[in-house]
PDB file of C-alpha atoms in Angstrom:
ATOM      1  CA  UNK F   1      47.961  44.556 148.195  1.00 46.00           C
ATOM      2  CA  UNK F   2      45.091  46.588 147.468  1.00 60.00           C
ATOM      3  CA  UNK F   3      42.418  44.503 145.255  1.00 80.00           C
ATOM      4  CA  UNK F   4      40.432  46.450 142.098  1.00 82.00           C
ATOM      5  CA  UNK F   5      37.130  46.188 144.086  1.00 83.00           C
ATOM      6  CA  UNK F   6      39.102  48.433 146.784  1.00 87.00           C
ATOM      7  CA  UNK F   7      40.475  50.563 144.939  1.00 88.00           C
ATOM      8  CA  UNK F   8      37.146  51.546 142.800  1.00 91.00           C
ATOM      9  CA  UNK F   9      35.105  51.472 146.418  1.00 89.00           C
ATOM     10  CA  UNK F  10      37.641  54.321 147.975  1.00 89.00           C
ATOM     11  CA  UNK F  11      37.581  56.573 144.539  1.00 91.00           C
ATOM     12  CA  UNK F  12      35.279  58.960 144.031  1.00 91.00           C
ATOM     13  CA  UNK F  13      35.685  59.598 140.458  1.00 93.00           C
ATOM     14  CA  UNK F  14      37.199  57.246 137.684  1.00 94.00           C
ATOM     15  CA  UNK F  15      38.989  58.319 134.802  1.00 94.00           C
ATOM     16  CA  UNK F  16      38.923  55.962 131.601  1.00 94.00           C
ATOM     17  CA  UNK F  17      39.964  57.386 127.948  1.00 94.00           C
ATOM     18  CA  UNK F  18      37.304  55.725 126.189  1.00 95.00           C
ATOM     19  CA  UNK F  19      33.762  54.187 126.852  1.00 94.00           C
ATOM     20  CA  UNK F  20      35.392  51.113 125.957  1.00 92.00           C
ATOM     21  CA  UNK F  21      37.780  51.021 128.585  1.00 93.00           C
ATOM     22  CA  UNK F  22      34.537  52.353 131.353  1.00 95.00           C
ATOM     23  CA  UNK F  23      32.985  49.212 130.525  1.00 94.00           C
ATOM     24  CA  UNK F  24      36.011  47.012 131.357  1.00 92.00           C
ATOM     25  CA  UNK F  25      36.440  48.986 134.638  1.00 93.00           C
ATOM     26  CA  UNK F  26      32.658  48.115 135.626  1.00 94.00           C
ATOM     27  CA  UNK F  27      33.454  44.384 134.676  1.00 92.00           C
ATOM     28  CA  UNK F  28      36.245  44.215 136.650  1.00 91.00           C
ATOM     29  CA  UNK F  29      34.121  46.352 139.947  1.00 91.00           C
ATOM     30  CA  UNK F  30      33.619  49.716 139.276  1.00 94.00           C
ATOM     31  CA  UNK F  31      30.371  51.493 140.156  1.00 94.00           C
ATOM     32  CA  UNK F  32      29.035  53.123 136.773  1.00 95.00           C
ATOM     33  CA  UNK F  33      28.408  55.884 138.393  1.00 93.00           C
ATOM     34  CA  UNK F  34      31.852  56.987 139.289  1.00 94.00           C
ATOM     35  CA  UNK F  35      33.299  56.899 135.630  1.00 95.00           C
ATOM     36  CA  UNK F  36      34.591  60.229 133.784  1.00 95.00           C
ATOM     37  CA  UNK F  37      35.151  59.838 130.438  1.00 96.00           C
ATOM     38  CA  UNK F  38      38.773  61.598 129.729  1.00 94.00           C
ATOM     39  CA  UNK F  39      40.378  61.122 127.161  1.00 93.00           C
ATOM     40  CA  UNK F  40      43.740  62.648 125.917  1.00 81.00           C
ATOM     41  CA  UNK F  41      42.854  65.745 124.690  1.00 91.00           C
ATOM     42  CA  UNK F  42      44.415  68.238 121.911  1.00 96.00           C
ATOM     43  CA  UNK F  43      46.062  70.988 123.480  1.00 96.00           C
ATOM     44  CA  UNK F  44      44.388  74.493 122.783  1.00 97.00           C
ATOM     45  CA  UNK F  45      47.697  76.132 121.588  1.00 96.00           C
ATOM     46  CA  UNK F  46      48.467  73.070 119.276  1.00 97.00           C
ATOM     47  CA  UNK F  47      44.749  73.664 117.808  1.00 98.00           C
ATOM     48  CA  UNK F  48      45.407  77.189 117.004  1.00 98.00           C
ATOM     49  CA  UNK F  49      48.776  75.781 115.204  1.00 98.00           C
ATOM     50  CA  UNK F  50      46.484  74.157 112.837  1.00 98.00           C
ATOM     51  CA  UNK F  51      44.262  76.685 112.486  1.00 98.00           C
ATOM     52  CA  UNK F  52      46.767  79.309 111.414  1.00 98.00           C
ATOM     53  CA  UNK F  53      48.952  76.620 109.674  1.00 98.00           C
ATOM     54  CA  UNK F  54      50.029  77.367 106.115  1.00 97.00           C
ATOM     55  CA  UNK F  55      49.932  74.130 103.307  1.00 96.00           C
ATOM     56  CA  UNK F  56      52.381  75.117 101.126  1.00 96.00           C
ATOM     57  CA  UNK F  57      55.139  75.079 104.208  1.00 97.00           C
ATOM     58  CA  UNK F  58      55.722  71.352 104.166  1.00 98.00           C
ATOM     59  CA  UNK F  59      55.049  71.070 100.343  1.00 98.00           C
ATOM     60  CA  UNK F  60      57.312  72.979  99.918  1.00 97.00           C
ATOM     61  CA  UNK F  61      60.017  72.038 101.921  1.00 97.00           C
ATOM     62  CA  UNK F  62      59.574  68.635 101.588  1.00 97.00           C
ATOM     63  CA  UNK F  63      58.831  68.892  97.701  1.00 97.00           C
ATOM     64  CA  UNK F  64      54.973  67.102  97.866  1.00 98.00           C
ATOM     65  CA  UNK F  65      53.164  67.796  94.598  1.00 97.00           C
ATOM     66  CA  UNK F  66      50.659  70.562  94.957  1.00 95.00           C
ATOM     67  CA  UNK F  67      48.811  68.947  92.343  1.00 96.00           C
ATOM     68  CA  UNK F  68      47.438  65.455  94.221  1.00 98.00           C
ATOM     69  CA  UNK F  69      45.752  64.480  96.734  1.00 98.00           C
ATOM     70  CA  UNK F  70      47.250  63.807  99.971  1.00 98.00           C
ATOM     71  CA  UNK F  71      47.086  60.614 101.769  1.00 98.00           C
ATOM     72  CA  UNK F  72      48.679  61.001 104.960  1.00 98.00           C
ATOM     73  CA  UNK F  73      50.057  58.809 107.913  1.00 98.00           C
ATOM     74  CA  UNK F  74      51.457  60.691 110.745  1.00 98.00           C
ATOM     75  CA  UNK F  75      53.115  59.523 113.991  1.00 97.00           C
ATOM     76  CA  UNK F  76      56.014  57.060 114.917  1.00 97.00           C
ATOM     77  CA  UNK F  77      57.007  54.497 112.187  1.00 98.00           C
ATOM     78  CA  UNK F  78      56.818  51.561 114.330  1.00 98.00           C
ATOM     79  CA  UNK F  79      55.309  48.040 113.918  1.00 98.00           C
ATOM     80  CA  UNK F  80      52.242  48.414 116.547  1.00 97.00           C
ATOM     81  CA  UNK F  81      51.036  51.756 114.216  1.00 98.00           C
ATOM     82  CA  UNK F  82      51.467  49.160 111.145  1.00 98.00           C
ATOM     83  CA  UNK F  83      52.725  52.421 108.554  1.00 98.00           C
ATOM     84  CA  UNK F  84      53.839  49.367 106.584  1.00 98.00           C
ATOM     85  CA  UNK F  85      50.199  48.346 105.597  1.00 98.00           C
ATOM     86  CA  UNK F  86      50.035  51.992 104.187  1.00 98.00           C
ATOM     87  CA  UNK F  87      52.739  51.780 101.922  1.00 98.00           C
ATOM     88  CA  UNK F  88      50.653  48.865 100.328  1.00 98.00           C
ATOM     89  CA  UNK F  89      47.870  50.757 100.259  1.00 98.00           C
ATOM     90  CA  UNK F  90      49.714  53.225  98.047  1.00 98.00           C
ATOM     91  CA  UNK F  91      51.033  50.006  96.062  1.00 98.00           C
ATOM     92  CA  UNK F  92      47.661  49.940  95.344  1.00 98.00           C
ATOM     93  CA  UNK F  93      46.426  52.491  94.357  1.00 98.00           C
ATOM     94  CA  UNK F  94      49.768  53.216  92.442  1.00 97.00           C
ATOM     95  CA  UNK F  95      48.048  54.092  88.778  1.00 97.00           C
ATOM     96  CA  UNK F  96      46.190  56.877  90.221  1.00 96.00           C
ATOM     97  CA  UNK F  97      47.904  60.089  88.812  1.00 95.00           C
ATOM     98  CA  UNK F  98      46.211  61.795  91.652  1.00 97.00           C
ATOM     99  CA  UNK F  99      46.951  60.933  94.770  1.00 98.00           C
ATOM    100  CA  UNK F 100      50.249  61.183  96.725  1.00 98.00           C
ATOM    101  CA  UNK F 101      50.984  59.147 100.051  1.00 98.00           C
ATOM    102  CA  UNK F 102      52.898  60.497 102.555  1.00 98.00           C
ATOM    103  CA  UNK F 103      54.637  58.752 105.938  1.00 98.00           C
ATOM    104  CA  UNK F 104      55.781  61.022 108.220  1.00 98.00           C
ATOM    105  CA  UNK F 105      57.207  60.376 112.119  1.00 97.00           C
ATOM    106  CA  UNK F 106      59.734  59.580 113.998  1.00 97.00           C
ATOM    107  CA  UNK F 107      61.623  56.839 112.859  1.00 98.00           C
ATOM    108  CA  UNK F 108      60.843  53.286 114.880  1.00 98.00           C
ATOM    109  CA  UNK F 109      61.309  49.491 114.907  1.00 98.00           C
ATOM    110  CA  UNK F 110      59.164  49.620 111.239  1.00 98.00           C
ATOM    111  CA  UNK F 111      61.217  52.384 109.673  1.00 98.00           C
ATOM    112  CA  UNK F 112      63.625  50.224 107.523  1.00 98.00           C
ATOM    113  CA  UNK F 113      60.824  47.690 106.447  1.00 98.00           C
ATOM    114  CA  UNK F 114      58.829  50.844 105.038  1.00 98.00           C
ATOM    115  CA  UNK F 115      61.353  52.717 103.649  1.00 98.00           C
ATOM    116  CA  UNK F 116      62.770  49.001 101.350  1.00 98.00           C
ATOM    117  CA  UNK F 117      59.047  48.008 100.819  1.00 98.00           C
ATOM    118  CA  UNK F 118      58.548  51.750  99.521  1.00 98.00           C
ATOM    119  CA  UNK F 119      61.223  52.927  97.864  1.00 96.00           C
ATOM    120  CA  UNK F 120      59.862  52.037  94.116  1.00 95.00           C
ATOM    121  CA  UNK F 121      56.623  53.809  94.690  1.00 98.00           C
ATOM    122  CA  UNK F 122      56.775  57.083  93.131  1.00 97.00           C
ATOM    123  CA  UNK F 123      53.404  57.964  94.817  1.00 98.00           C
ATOM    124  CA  UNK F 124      54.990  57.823  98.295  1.00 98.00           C
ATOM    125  CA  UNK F 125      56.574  60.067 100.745  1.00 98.00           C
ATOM    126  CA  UNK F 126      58.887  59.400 102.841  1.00 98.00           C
ATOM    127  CA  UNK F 127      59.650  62.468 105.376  1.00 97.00           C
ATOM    128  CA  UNK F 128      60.757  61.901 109.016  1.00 94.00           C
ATOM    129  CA  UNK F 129      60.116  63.619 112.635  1.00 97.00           C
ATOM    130  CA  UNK F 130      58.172  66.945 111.615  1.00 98.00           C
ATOM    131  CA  UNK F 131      58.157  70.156 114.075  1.00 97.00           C
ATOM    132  CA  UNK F 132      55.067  71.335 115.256  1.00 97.00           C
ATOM    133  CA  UNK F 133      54.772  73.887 112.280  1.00 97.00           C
ATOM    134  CA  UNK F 134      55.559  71.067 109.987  1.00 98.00           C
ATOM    135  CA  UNK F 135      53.059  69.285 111.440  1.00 98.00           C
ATOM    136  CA  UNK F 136      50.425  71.059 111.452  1.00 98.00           C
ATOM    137  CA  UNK F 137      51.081  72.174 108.051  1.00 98.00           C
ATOM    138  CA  UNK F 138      50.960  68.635 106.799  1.00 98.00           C
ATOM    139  CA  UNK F 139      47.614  68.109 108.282  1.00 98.00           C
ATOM    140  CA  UNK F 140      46.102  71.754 106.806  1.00 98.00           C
ATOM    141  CA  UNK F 141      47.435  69.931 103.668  1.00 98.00           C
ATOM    142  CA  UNK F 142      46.306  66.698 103.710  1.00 98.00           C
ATOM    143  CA  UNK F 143      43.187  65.417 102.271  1.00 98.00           C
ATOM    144  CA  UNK F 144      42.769  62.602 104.004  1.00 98.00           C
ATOM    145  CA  UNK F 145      44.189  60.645 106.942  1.00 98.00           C
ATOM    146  CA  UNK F 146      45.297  56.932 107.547  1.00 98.00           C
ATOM    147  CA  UNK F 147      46.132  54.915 109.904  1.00 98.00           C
ATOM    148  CA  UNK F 148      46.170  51.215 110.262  1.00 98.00           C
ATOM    149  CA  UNK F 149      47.380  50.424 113.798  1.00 98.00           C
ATOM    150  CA  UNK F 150      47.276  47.484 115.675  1.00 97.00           C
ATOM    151  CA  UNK F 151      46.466  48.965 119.004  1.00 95.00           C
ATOM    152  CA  UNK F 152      45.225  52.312 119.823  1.00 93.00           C
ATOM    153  CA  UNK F 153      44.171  53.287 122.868  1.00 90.00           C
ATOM    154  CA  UNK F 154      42.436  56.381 121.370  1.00 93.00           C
ATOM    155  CA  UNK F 155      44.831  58.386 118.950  1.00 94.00           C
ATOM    156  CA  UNK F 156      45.116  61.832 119.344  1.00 95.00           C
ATOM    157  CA  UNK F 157      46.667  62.345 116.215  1.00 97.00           C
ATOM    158  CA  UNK F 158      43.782  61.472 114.788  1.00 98.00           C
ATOM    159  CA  UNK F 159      42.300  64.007 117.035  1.00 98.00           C
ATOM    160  CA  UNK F 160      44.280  66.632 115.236  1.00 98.00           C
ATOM    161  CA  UNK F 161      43.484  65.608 111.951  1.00 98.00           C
ATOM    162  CA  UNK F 162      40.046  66.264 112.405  1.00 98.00           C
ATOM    163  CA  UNK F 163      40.188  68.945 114.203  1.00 98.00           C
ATOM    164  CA  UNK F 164      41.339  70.107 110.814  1.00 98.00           C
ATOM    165  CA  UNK F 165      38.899  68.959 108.972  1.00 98.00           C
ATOM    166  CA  UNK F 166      40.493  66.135 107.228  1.00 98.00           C
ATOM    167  CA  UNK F 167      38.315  63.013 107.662  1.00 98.00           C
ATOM    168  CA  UNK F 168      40.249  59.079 108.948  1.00 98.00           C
ATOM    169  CA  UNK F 169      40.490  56.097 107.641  1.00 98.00           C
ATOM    170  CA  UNK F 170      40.735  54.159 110.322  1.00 98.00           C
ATOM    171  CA  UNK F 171      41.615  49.905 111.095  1.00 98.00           C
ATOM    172  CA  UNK F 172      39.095  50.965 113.718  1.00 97.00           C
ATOM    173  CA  UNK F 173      41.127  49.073 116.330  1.00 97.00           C
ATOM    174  CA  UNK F 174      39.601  49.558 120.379  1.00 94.00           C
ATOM    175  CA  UNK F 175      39.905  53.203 120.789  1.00 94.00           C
ATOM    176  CA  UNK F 176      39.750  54.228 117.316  1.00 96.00           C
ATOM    177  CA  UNK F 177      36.534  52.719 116.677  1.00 95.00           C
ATOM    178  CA  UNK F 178      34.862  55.202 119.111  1.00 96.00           C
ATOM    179  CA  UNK F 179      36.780  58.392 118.279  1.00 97.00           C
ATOM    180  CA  UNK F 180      36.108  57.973 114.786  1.00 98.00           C
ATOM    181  CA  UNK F 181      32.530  56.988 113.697  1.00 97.00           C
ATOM    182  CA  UNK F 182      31.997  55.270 110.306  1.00 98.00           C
ATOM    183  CA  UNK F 183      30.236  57.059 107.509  1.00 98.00           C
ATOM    184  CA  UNK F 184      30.422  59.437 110.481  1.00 98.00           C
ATOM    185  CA  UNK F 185      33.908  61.011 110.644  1.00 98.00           C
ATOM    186  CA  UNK F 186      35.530  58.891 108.556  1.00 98.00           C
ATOM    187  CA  UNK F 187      35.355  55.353 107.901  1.00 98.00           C
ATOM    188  CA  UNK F 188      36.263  51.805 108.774  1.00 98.00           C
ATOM    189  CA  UNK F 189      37.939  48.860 107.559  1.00 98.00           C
ATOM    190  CA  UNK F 190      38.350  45.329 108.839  1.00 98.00           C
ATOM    191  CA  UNK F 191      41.270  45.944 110.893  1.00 97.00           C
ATOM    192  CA  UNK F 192      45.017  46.403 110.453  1.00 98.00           C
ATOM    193  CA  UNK F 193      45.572  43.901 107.827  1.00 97.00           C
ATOM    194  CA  UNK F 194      42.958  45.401 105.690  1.00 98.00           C
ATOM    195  CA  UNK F 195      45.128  46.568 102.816  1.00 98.00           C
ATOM    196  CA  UNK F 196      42.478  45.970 100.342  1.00 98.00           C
ATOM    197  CA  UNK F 197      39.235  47.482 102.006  1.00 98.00           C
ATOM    198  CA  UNK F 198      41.751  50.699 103.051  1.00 98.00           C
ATOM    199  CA  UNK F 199      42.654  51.169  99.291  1.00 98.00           C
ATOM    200  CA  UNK F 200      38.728  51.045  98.558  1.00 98.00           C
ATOM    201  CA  UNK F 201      37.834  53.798 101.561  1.00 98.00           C
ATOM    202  CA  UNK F 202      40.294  55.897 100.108  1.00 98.00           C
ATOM    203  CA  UNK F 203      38.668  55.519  96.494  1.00 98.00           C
ATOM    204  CA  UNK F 204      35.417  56.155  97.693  1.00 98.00           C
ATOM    205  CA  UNK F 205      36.458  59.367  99.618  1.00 98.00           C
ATOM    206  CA  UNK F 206      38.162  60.792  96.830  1.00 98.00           C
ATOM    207  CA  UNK F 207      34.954  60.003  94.127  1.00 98.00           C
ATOM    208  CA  UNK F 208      32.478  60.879  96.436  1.00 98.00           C
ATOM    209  CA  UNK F 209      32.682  64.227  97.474  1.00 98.00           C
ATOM    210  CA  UNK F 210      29.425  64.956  99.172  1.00 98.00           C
ATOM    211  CA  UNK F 211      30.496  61.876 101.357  1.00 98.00           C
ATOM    212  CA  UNK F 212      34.018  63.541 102.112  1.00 98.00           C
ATOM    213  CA  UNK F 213      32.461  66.975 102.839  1.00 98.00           C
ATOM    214  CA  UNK F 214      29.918  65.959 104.978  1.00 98.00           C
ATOM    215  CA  UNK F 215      32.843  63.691 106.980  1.00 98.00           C
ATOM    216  CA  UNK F 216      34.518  66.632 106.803  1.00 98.00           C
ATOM    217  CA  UNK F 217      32.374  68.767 108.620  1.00 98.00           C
ATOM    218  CA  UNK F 218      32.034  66.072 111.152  1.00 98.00           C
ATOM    219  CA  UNK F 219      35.196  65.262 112.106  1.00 98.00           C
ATOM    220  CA  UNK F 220      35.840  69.159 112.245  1.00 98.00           C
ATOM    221  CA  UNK F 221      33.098  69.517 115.352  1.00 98.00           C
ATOM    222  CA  UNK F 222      33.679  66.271 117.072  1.00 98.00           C
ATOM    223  CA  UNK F 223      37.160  67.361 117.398  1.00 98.00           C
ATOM    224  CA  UNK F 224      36.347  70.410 118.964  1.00 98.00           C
ATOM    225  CA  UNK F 225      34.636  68.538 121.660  1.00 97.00           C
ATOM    226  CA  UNK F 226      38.074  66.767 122.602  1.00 97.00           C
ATOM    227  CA  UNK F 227      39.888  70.545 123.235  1.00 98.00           C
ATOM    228  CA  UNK F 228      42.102  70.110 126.622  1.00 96.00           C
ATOM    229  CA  UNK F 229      40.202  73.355 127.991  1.00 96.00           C
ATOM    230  CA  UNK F 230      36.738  71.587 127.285  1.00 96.00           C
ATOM    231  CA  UNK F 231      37.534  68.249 128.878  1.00 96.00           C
ATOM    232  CA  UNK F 232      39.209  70.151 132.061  1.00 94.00           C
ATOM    233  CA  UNK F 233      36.141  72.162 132.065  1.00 95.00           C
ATOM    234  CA  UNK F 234      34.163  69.415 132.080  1.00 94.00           C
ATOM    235  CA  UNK F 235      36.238  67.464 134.881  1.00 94.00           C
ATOM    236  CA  UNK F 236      36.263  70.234 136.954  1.00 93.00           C
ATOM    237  CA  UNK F 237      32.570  70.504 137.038  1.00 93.00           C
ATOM    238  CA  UNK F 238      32.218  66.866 137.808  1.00 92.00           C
ATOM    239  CA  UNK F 239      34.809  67.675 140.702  1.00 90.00           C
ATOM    240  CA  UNK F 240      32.630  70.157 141.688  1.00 90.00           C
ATOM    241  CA  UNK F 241      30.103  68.018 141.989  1.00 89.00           C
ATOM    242  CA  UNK F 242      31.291  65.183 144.278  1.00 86.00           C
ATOM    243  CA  UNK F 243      32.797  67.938 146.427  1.00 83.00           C
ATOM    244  CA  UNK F 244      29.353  69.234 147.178  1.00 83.00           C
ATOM    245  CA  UNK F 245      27.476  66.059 147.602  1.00 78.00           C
ATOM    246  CA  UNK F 246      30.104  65.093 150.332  1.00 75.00           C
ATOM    247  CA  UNK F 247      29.791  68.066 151.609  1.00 76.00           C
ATOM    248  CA  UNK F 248      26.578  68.339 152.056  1.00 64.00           C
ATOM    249  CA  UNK F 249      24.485  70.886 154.807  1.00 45.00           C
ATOM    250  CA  UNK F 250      24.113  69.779 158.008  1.00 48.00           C
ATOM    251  CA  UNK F 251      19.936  69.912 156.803  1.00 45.00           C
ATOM    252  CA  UNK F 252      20.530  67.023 154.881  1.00 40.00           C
ATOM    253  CA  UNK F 253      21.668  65.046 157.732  1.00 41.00           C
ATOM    254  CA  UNK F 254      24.958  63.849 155.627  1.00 40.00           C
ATOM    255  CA  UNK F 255      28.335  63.936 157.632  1.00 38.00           C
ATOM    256  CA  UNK F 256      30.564  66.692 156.974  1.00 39.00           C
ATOM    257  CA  UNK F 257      34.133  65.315 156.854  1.00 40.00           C
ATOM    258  CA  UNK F 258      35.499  64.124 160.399  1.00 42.00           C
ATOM    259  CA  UNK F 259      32.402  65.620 162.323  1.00 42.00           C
ATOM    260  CA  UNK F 260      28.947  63.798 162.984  1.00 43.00           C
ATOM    261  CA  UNK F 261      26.380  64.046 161.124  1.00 40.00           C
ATOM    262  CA  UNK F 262      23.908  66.830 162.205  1.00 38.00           C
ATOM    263  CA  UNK F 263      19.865  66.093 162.071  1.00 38.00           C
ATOM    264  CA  UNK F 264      17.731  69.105 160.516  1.00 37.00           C
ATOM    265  CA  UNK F 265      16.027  71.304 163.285  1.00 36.00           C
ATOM    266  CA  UNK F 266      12.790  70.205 162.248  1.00 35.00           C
ATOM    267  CA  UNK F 267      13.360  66.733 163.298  1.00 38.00           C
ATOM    268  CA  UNK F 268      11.141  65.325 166.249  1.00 37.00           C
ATOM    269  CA  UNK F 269       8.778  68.344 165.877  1.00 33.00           C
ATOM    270  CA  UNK F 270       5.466  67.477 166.304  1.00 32.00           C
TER     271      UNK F 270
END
């Protein structure tokens, strides 16, 4: 069986999503110089399905109030995302008259707990799998985004949401804590149990708005960076790269592959 320390010798190039998992490549072998940051990136086509995305399509259809803030988790209603911390956030922040939660994904091994935890808030939403229209919709409509997951890798729904501008708050679990900065794109609580400093973030996006637009704005360009074409792009060039330096001219004196290395002309001249 072929050992880590193999493996990373005979690679040229390294993928990892996130810095954090680069650093646990080079722990367990891997020469720093060979990692490529690439993370999952947001698909160009599903970026200009936010862009063009109207609000009032899922308002209406789902009947959200156009008059309230929205508070929105999106993705699959399963324990590891933790939706079920969100719905006592909203528990919280109940008395507010204007704010609205919404949960909305594919239904998973959370769903029932969620929807019998939640059904006597009247500040929460309830919707179900969304198409891509919906979707996107829902995040030209939302105001701000949460998610308290357990585990995440990275979370390119996230990706999406600030691609639209909408600034996270975030459990700030492994990936998430480098996607989203705090006071930076978003911010951070003290993990997925946090119920209590997530119902505070929210409260402090929603009073201060300076603080949300400037998140706002933020989140907005450090999506951008995370477009498919512009991580491609980027790969490509790194490609590119390793191609030519084992590829070198025969001047160099660096082996072309299967043939000898050949010595520059000016070698032995006196």
């Amino acid at each position: 069986k072929l050992a880590f320390p193999q493996i990373f010798r005979a690679a040229d190039i390294i993928l990892c999503v996130t810095p954090l998992e680069a650093e646990n490549m080079v722990m367990l072998g891997a020469s720093p110089t060979k990692i490529h940051i690439y993370p999952g990136g947001l698909d160009d086509d599903e970026a200009r399905l936010i862009d063009e995305a109207r609000s009032d399509l899922v308002i209406e259809k789902y009947k959200l109030p156009k008059d309230k803030y929205l508070i929105t988790y999106l993705g699959t209603v399963e324990r590891r995302k933790n939706p079920l911390a969100i719905v006592r956030v909203a528990a919280k922040l109940r008395r507010r008259g204007d704010t609205a939660f919404v949960i909305a994904g594919r239904p998973g091994n959370q769903y029932e707990e969620v929807v019998t935890e939640g059904r006597k808030l009247k500040n929460l939403y309830i919707l179900g799998e969304l198409s891509n229209e919906e979707k996107a919709s829902l995040i030209k409509a939302s105001h701000i985004n949460i998610i308290m997951s357990k585990m995440e890798a990275l979370g390119l729904t996230q990706v999406e949401f600030m691609y639209g501008g909408v600034p996270v708050v975030t459990s700030a679990v492994y990936g998430q804590k480098w996607l989203v900065g705090h006071l930076t794109e978003g911010l951070h609580v003290n993990g997925p149990n946090d119920v209590e400093g997530a119902a505070r973030a929210v409260e402090v996006l929603l009073k201060d708005q300076d603080l949300y637009l400037e998140l706002s704005e933020n989140a907005r360009a450090r999506a951008k960076l995370f477009l498919a074409s512009k991580l491609t792009k980027n790969l490509i060039e790194r490609m590119k790269t390793i191609y030519e330096v084992h590829n070198k001219i025969p001047e160099l004196g660096v082996a072309r592959a299967g043939k000898p290395a050949l010595r520059s002309s000016r070698e032995g001249v006196k």
